[in-house]
Tab-separated table of C-alpha atoms in Angstrom:
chain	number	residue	atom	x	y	z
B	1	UNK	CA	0.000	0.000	0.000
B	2	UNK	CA	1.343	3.275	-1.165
B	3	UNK	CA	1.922	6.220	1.735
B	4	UNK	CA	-0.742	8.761	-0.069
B	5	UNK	CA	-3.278	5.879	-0.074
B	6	UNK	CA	-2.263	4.833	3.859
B	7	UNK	CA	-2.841	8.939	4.641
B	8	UNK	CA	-6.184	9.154	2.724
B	9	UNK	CA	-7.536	6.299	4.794
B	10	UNK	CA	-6.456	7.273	7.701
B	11	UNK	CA	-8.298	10.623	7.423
B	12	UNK	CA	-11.284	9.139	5.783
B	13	UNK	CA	-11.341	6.789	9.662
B	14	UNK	CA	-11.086	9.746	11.392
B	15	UNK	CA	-14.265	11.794	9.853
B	16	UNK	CA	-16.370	8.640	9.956
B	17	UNK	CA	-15.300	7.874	13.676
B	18	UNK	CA	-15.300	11.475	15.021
B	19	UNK	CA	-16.058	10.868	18.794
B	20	UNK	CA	-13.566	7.763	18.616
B	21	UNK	CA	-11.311	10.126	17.209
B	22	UNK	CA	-12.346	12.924	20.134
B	23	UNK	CA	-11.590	10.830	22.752
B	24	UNK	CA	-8.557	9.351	21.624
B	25	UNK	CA	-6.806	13.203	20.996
B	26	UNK	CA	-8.135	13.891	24.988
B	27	UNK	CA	-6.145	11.339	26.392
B	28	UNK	CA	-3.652	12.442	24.519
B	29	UNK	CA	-3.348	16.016	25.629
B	30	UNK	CA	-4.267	14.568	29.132
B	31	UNK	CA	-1.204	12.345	29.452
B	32	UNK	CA	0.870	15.126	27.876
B	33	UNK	CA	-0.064	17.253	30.430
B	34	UNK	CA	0.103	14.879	33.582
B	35	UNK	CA	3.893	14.143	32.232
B	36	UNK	CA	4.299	17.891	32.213
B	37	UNK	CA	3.323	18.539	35.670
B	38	UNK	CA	4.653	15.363	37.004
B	39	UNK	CA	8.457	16.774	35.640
B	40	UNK	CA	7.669	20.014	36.857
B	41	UNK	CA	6.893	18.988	40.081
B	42	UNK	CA	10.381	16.711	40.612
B	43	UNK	CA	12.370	19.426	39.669
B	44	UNK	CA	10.511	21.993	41.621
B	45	UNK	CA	11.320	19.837	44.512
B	46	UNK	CA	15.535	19.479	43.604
B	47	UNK	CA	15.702	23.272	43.348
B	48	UNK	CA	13.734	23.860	47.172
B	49	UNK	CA	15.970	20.425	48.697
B	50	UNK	CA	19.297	22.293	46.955
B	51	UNK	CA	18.619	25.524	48.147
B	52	UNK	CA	16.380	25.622	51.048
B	53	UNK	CA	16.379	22.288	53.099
B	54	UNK	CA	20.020	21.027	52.728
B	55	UNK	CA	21.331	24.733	52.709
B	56	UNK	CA	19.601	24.606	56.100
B	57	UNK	CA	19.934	21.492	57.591
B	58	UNK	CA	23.536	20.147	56.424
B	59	UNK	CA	25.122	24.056	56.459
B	60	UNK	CA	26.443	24.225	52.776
B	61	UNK	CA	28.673	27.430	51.936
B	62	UNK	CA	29.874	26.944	55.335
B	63	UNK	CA	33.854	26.185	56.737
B	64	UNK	CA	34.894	25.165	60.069
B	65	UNK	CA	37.767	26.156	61.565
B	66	UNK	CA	39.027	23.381	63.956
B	67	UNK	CA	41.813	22.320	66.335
B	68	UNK	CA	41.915	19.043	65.181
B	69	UNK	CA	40.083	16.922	62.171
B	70	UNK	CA	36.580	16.703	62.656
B	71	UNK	CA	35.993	12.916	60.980
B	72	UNK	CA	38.606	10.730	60.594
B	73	UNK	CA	39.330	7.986	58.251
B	74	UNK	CA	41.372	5.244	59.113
B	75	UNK	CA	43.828	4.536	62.027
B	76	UNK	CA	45.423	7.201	63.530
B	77	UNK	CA	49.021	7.265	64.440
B	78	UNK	CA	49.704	8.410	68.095
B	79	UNK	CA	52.446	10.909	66.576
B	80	UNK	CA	49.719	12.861	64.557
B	81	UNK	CA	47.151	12.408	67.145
B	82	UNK	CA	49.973	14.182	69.706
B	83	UNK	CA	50.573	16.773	66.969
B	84	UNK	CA	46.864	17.328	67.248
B	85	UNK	CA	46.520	17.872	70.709
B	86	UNK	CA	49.869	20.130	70.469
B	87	UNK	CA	48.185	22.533	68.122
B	88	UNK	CA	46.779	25.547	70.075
B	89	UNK	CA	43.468	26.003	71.007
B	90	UNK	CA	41.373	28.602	69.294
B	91	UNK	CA	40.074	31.508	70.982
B	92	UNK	CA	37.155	34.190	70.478
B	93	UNK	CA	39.706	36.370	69.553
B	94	UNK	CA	40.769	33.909	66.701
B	95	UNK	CA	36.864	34.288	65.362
B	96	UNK	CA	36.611	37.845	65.950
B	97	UNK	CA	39.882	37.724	63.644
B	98	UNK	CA	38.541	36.015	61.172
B	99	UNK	CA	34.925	37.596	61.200
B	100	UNK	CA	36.675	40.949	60.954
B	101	UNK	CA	38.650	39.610	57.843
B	102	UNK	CA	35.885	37.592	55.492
B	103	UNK	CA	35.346	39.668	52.769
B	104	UNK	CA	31.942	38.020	51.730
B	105	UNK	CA	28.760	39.057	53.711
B	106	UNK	CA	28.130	35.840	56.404
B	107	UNK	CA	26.599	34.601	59.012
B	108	UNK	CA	29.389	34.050	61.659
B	109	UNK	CA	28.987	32.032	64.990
B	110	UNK	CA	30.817	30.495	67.264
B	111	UNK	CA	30.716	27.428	68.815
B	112	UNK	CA	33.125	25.891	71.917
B	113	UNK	CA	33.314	21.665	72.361
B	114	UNK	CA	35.446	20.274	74.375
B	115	UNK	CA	36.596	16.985	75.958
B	116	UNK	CA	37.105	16.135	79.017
B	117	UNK	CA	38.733	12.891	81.198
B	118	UNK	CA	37.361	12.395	84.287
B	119	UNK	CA	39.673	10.713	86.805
């Protein structure tokens, strides 16, 4: 069967089965726009969990300024763990140093942890 003779037919189904026809195009444009919103919606949700929740709740754009590591991997030597503990400790003059030098506009805290042995 030739292409012009497949096309003719095709359009001579259509005007005899018009609400077939109807009803077939509105699920169509229904499932076209479901799959619209649906992909709207996900990435609607990565742009709030980049920039709202996780900028909240993990503290991204943020740096830590620390005495020793905060997370180690692996087994630590006791010569870098006493070059650790040999390091001075920071101060709130230290932060008021470096809050007085950041150059970017920030939200600056401070926060104090230490341990203790009890004997």
């Amino acid at each position: 069967m030739p292409l012009f003779e497949a096309v003719r037919m095709a359009l001579h189904m259509l005007r005899a089965q018009k609400l077939k026809s109807f009803f077939s195009l509105v699920g169509v444009v229904i499932g076209v726009t479901f799959l619209i919103a649906v992909v709207s919606i996900i990435q609607g949700m990565n742009v709030y969990m980049e920039d709202e929740f996780a900028n909240r709740l993990i503290g991204l754009n943020t740096f830590q300024v620390r005495r020793m590591p905060g997370i180690n991997t692996g087994e630590v030597s006791e010569e870098t763990w006493r070059a650790w503990m040999r390091r001075p400790r920071l101060t709130y003059a230290d932060a008021d140093y470096i809050a007085a030098r950041v150059r970017t506009p920030v939200n600056f805290s401070r926060y104090c942890s230490e341990r203790l042995e009890l004997r």
